[in-house]
């Protein structure tokens, strides 16, 4: 079956266990918002899926392939870090083209894909701009275009709205949601902000202390929160 | 309140006086060679054309360039190693490889090389009193500038996680090195290399002992000055002007290239 399947995953740093016996699956076209307070293991989980951290136990399957032992560069996962991780020495189109260039894709093909990606994130005309000349929202879109240019099997976003100012946040979040609807891959978005989660989630997972406390459709979790803590976490416009 | 303001003003004035004194000391020392040359202007100009001085200058520049190129070839990979690998005893090894050579007494370094790679070498390799000896003596003292400047920048890149982002996009570790670490550190590598070159131009102790002072073969400007200085010859003054001016011009040009905005302000 296509999609991401995580089975009894335990992960962390050196002797510290952060993600504990975690299982979940995300199907293609599905957006899972992973919400939890700071230190709950959200980023650790993303880093383990990416291969930056090695799992202590458990398996990760992507499109029926066990990726646990595959090096980072071989996993074909699109990743947007919290600070977008753009390369400051490259301009917009060079950033978007990076993944294709290191994979040895033909120049004409790179140009075509980059144009498509920049059109998709509504940044056509920005090809030769320096990263330093872009706003926070524009940088985020370059990061997304770059992550999607490699035609990934999975898209991971770490706190994509945390560096966006309050005034443009709604616009950026709406654009994200529109973009997600066009993608045919599983998407995991991590946030600690319930406002962002409520706006973007289709499927929601609440992560507390390295374990998934509740997972399901947003509406269902909002109607039937499993614990008083989850109810409190999801209180509209409250901060965690 | 007003007495506090007065004391603050006085303290600030003292800070500026101290800063001014150091500035005057540094700049006047540099400029004095030119002032001294004014008295014997014609003789100094004539000395610039001295074959022995020209050869010594050529050997100085050539050996400093060879040192800088070798420092780049070996120093950038070592900087990458120190920035990326965490292991037990790393601090001690890094101190020995980077910090110690920069503060090492050059004459002692020359002595060690003479024993290690001289006529009595246990390795049966005798490089003493050759051009290679010049480069080796300069390299030991100067290469750490490339390593320290580059490693500092590489560590910042590693801390930012940009290298890992590039790997998620499909770049292998070598591609990350060539497309992320090196291009993002060009200014730091250039700054370290320019300091390495300048330090190599001025190196004396190691060269004096290990390469010797053979005119037209291993005599460089600093060793020429050292042997001529006791009699304060015009040639020694001309050589001093040549080496300091060449080093300063190179350093200023490099700085201009690497930090354009500072010069444009």
Short mmCIF file of C-alpha atoms in Angstrom, two decimals, chain B:
data_model
loop_
_atom_site.label_atom_id
_atom_site.label_comp_id
_atom_site.label_asym_id
_atom_site.label_seq_id
_atom_site.Cartn_x
_atom_site.Cartn_y
_atom_site.Cartn_z
CA UNK B 1 24.20 63.54 38.36
CA UNK B 2 26.48 66.05 36.66
CA UNK B 3 29.54 64.68 38.48
CA UNK B 4 28.63 61.20 37.18
CA UNK B 5 28.42 62.59 33.64
CA UNK B 6 31.79 64.27 34.12
CA UNK B 7 33.40 61.01 35.32
CA UNK B 8 31.88 59.09 32.42
CA UNK B 9 33.24 61.67 29.99
CA UNK B 10 36.69 61.41 31.54
CA UNK B 11 36.64 57.61 31.32
CA UNK B 12 35.59 57.72 27.69
CA UNK B 13 38.42 60.19 26.96
CA UNK B 14 40.90 57.79 28.62
CA UNK B 15 39.59 54.95 26.42
CA UNK B 16 40.11 57.06 23.29
CA UNK B 17 43.59 58.14 24.42
CA UNK B 18 44.62 54.48 24.95
CA UNK B 19 43.14 53.53 21.58
CA UNK B 20 44.92 56.48 19.92
CA UNK B 21 48.29 55.55 21.43
CA UNK B 22 48.09 52.00 20.14
CA UNK B 23 47.00 53.24 16.73
CA UNK B 24 49.91 55.71 16.57
CA UNK B 25 52.36 53.02 17.69
CA UNK B 26 51.23 50.52 15.01
CA UNK B 27 50.97 52.96 12.13
CA UNK B 28 54.14 54.91 12.94
CA UNK B 29 56.15 51.68 13.14
CA UNK B 30 54.90 50.71 9.70
CA UNK B 31 55.53 54.19 8.25
CA UNK B 32 58.95 54.75 9.85
CA UNK B 33 60.72 52.53 7.31
CA UNK B 34 59.62 54.93 4.57
CA UNK B 35 60.70 57.97 6.62
CA UNK B 36 64.10 56.34 7.22
CA UNK B 37 64.41 55.66 3.49
CA UNK B 38 63.82 59.32 2.62
CA UNK B 39 67.31 60.25 3.91
CA UNK B 40 68.99 57.88 1.45
CA UNK B 41 66.31 57.80 -1.21
CA UNK B 42 68.60 57.26 -4.22
CA UNK B 43 70.58 54.49 -2.52
CA UNK B 44 67.41 52.70 -1.45
CA UNK B 45 65.98 52.87 -4.98
CA UNK B 46 69.28 51.53 -6.30
CA UNK B 47 69.20 48.70 -3.72
CA UNK B 48 65.79 47.63 -5.01
CA UNK B 49 67.58 46.63 -8.20
CA UNK B 50 70.13 44.51 -6.32
CA UNK B 51 70.14 41.00 -7.82
CA UNK B 52 70.44 39.30 -4.46
CA UNK B 53 67.48 41.25 -3.03
CA UNK B 54 65.34 40.61 -6.10
CA UNK B 55 66.09 36.87 -5.93
CA UNK B 56 65.38 36.83 -2.19
CA UNK B 57 62.07 38.62 -2.80
CA UNK B 58 61.18 36.21 -5.59
CA UNK B 59 61.99 33.22 -3.36
CA UNK B 60 59.95 34.77 -0.52
CA UNK B 61 56.90 35.28 -2.72
CA UNK B 62 57.21 31.90 -4.41
CA UNK B 63 57.65 29.95 -1.18
CA UNK B 64 54.79 31.88 0.46
CA UNK B 65 52.52 31.06 -2.51
CA UNK B 66 53.53 27.39 -2.40
CA UNK B 67 52.78 27.42 1.33
CA UNK B 68 49.37 29.03 0.83
CA UNK B 69 48.40 26.56 -1.92
CA UNK B 70 49.47 23.59 0.21
CA UNK B 71 47.62 25.08 3.18
CA UNK B 72 44.46 25.24 1.04
CA UNK B 73 44.87 21.67 -0.23
CA UNK B 74 45.41 20.18 3.22
CA UNK B 75 43.83 22.82 5.49
CA UNK B 76 40.28 22.89 4.10
CA UNK B 77 39.82 19.09 4.44
CA UNK B 78 41.27 19.22 7.97
CA UNK B 79 38.86 22.03 8.85
CA UNK B 80 35.99 19.87 7.53
CA UNK B 81 37.20 16.95 9.64
CA UNK B 82 37.35 19.07 12.81
CA UNK B 83 33.96 20.65 12.13
CA UNK B 84 32.13 17.41 11.34
CA UNK B 85 33.67 14.73 13.52
CA UNK B 86 33.13 14.49 17.25
CA UNK B 87 35.47 12.15 19.08
CA UNK B 88 37.26 11.74 22.37
CA UNK B 89 40.41 13.86 22.66
CA UNK B 90 39.35 16.13 19.78
CA UNK B 91 40.10 19.32 21.72
CA UNK B 92 43.67 18.21 22.45
CA UNK B 93 44.31 17.10 18.86
CA UNK B 94 42.85 20.33 17.47
CA UNK B 95 44.95 22.40 19.87
CA UNK B 96 48.10 20.54 18.83
CA UNK B 97 47.34 20.84 15.11
CA UNK B 98 45.96 24.38 14.97
CA UNK B 99 46.77 26.48 18.02
CA UNK B 100 50.21 25.22 19.01
CA UNK B 101 51.91 25.85 15.61
CA UNK B 102 50.66 29.44 15.61
CA UNK B 103 52.34 30.14 18.95
CA UNK B 104 55.31 27.81 18.49
CA UNK B 105 58.75 29.49 18.68
CA UNK B 106 59.77 29.39 14.97
CA UNK B 107 63.43 28.82 15.79
CA UNK B 108 62.48 25.70 17.78
CA UNK B 109 60.38 24.53 14.85
CA UNK B 110 63.44 24.93 12.59
CA UNK B 111 65.48 22.87 15.02
CA UNK B 112 62.91 20.07 15.03
CA UNK B 113 62.75 19.97 11.23
CA UNK B 114 66.53 19.96 11.05
CA UNK B 115 66.60 16.89 13.28
CA UNK B 116 63.64 15.21 11.61
CA UNK B 117 64.31 16.00 7.95
CA UNK B 118 67.95 17.12 8.02
CA UNK B 119 71.29 15.35 7.43
CA UNK B 120 70.75 13.07 10.43
CA UNK B 121 67.10 12.30 9.63
CA UNK B 122 65.89 8.97 11.02
CA UNK B 123 63.65 8.84 7.94
CA UNK B 124 66.72 9.13 5.70
CA UNK B 125 65.20 12.17 3.97
CA UNK B 126 67.48 15.17 3.86
CA UNK B 127 65.65 18.31 2.82
CA UNK B 128 67.74 20.79 4.81
CA UNK B 129 68.95 23.92 3.00
CA UNK B 130 66.59 23.45 0.04
CA UNK B 131 63.54 25.29 -1.32
CA UNK B 132 61.38 22.46 0.09
CA UNK B 133 62.78 23.25 3.55
CA UNK B 134 61.66 26.84 3.14
CA UNK B 135 58.12 25.77 2.29
CA UNK B 136 57.96 23.18 5.09
CA UNK B 137 59.16 25.68 7.71
CA UNK B 138 56.62 28.27 6.56
CA UNK B 139 53.82 25.73 6.19
CA UNK B 140 54.00 24.52 9.80
CA UNK B 141 53.56 28.03 11.17
CA UNK B 142 51.12 29.44 8.58
CA UNK B 143 48.76 26.62 7.51
CA UNK B 144 46.78 26.72 10.79
CA UNK B 145 45.34 30.10 9.75
CA UNK B 146 43.48 28.40 6.90
CA UNK B 147 42.31 25.59 9.19
CA UNK B 148 41.07 27.84 12.01
CA UNK B 149 39.23 30.36 9.80
CA UNK B 150 37.61 27.63 7.70
CA UNK B 151 36.70 25.34 10.61
CA UNK B 152 34.95 28.20 12.40
CA UNK B 153 32.71 28.79 9.37
CA UNK B 154 32.14 25.08 8.73
CA UNK B 155 30.97 24.71 12.34
CA UNK B 156 28.44 27.52 11.85
CA UNK B 157 27.12 25.77 8.73
CA UNK B 158 26.85 22.46 10.56
CA UNK B 159 25.04 24.14 13.45
CA UNK B 160 22.53 25.73 11.05
CA UNK B 161 21.62 22.29 9.65
CA UNK B 162 21.83 23.54 6.05
CA UNK B 163 24.15 20.64 5.21
CA UNK B 164 21.48 18.16 6.28
CA UNK B 165 18.80 19.99 4.28
CA UNK B 166 20.97 19.62 1.20
CA UNK B 167 21.30 15.89 1.86
CA UNK B 168 17.51 15.52 2.05
CA UNK B 169 17.48 17.00 -1.47
CA UNK B 170 19.71 14.17 -2.69
CA UNK B 171 23.25 15.47 -2.22
CA UNK B 172 25.80 12.95 -0.95
CA UNK B 173 28.41 14.01 1.61
CA UNK B 174 30.98 14.93 -1.04
CA UNK B 175 28.43 17.02 -2.94
CA UNK B 176 27.50 18.77 0.31
CA UNK B 177 31.18 19.59 0.82
CA UNK B 178 31.64 20.99 -2.68
CA UNK B 179 28.27 22.73 -3.13
CA UNK B 180 27.50 23.94 0.40
CA UNK B 181 30.49 24.00 2.75
CA UNK B 182 33.11 25.38 0.36
CA UNK B 183 31.03 28.02 -1.51
CA UNK B 184 29.43 29.25 1.70
CA UNK B 185 32.89 29.65 3.25
CA UNK B 186 34.75 31.28 0.37
CA UNK B 187 35.30 34.56 2.25
CA UNK B 188 36.62 32.77 5.34
CA UNK B 189 38.86 30.48 3.29
CA UNK B 190 40.22 33.53 1.42
CA UNK B 191 40.76 35.44 4.67
CA UNK B 192 42.61 32.48 6.23
CA UNK B 193 44.69 32.01 3.09
CA UNK B 194 45.67 35.69 2.92
CA UNK B 195 46.81 35.62 6.54
CA UNK B 196 48.63 32.36 5.87
CA UNK B 197 50.45 33.95 2.91
CA UNK B 198 51.38 37.06 4.89
CA UNK B 199 52.60 35.00 7.82
CA UNK B 200 54.63 32.84 5.43
CA UNK B 201 56.17 35.96 3.86
CA UNK B 202 57.43 37.13 7.23
CA UNK B 203 58.50 33.78 8.71
CA UNK B 204 62.13 33.82 9.84
CA UNK B 205 63.24 31.41 12.57
CA UNK B 206 62.27 28.11 10.96
CA UNK B 207 63.59 29.13 7.54
CA UNK B 208 66.84 30.45 9.01
CA UNK B 209 67.68 27.17 10.71
CA UNK B 210 66.15 24.56 8.39
CA UNK B 211 66.62 26.19 4.97
CA UNK B 212 69.68 28.24 5.82
CA UNK B 213 70.77 31.49 4.16
CA UNK B 214 72.24 30.47 0.84
CA UNK B 215 72.13 33.52 -1.48
CA UNK B 216 70.19 32.87 -4.70
CA UNK B 217 69.01 29.48 -3.36
CA UNK B 218 67.31 29.62 0.02
CA UNK B 219 67.85 33.21 1.07
CA UNK B 220 64.53 34.96 1.51
CA UNK B 221 63.90 38.59 2.46
CA UNK B 222 63.50 37.98 6.24
CA UNK B 223 66.74 35.95 6.41
CA UNK B 224 68.49 38.56 4.23
CA UNK B 225 67.39 41.30 6.66
CA UNK B 226 68.46 39.22 9.66
CA UNK B 227 71.99 38.78 8.30
CA UNK B 228 72.32 42.39 7.12
CA UNK B 229 70.61 44.14 10.02
CA UNK B 230 73.62 44.05 12.34
CA UNK B 231 75.42 46.49 10.06
CA UNK B 232 72.22 48.42 9.23
CA UNK B 233 72.89 48.44 5.51
CA UNK B 234 70.80 50.30 2.95
CA UNK B 235 70.12 46.89 1.38
CA UNK B 236 68.55 45.69 4.64
CA UNK B 237 66.28 48.75 4.70
CA UNK B 238 65.32 48.25 1.03
CA UNK B 239 64.54 44.58 1.72
CA UNK B 240 62.46 45.53 4.75
CA UNK B 241 60.43 47.98 2.67
CA UNK B 242 59.91 45.37 -0.04
CA UNK B 243 58.66 42.60 2.24
CA UNK B 244 56.39 44.76 4.40
CA UNK B 245 54.92 46.60 1.41
CA UNK B 246 54.29 43.37 -0.50
CA UNK B 247 52.62 41.73 2.52
CA UNK B 248 50.53 44.79 3.30
CA UNK B 249 49.36 45.26 -0.27
CA UNK B 250 48.42 41.59 -0.52
CA UNK B 251 46.56 41.68 2.78
CA UNK B 252 44.65 44.86 1.91
CA UNK B 253 43.73 43.51 -1.55
CA UNK B 254 42.47 40.26 -0.06
CA UNK B 255 40.46 42.16 2.55
CA UNK B 256 39.02 44.35 -0.16
CA UNK B 257 37.96 41.28 -2.10
CA UNK B 258 36.56 39.39 0.84
CA UNK B 259 34.73 42.14 2.73
CA UNK B 260 33.71 44.59 0.03
CA UNK B 261 30.99 46.19 2.13
CA UNK B 262 33.47 47.32 4.82
CA UNK B 263 35.47 49.19 2.26
CA UNK B 264 32.43 50.66 0.58
CA UNK B 265 31.06 52.22 3.76
#
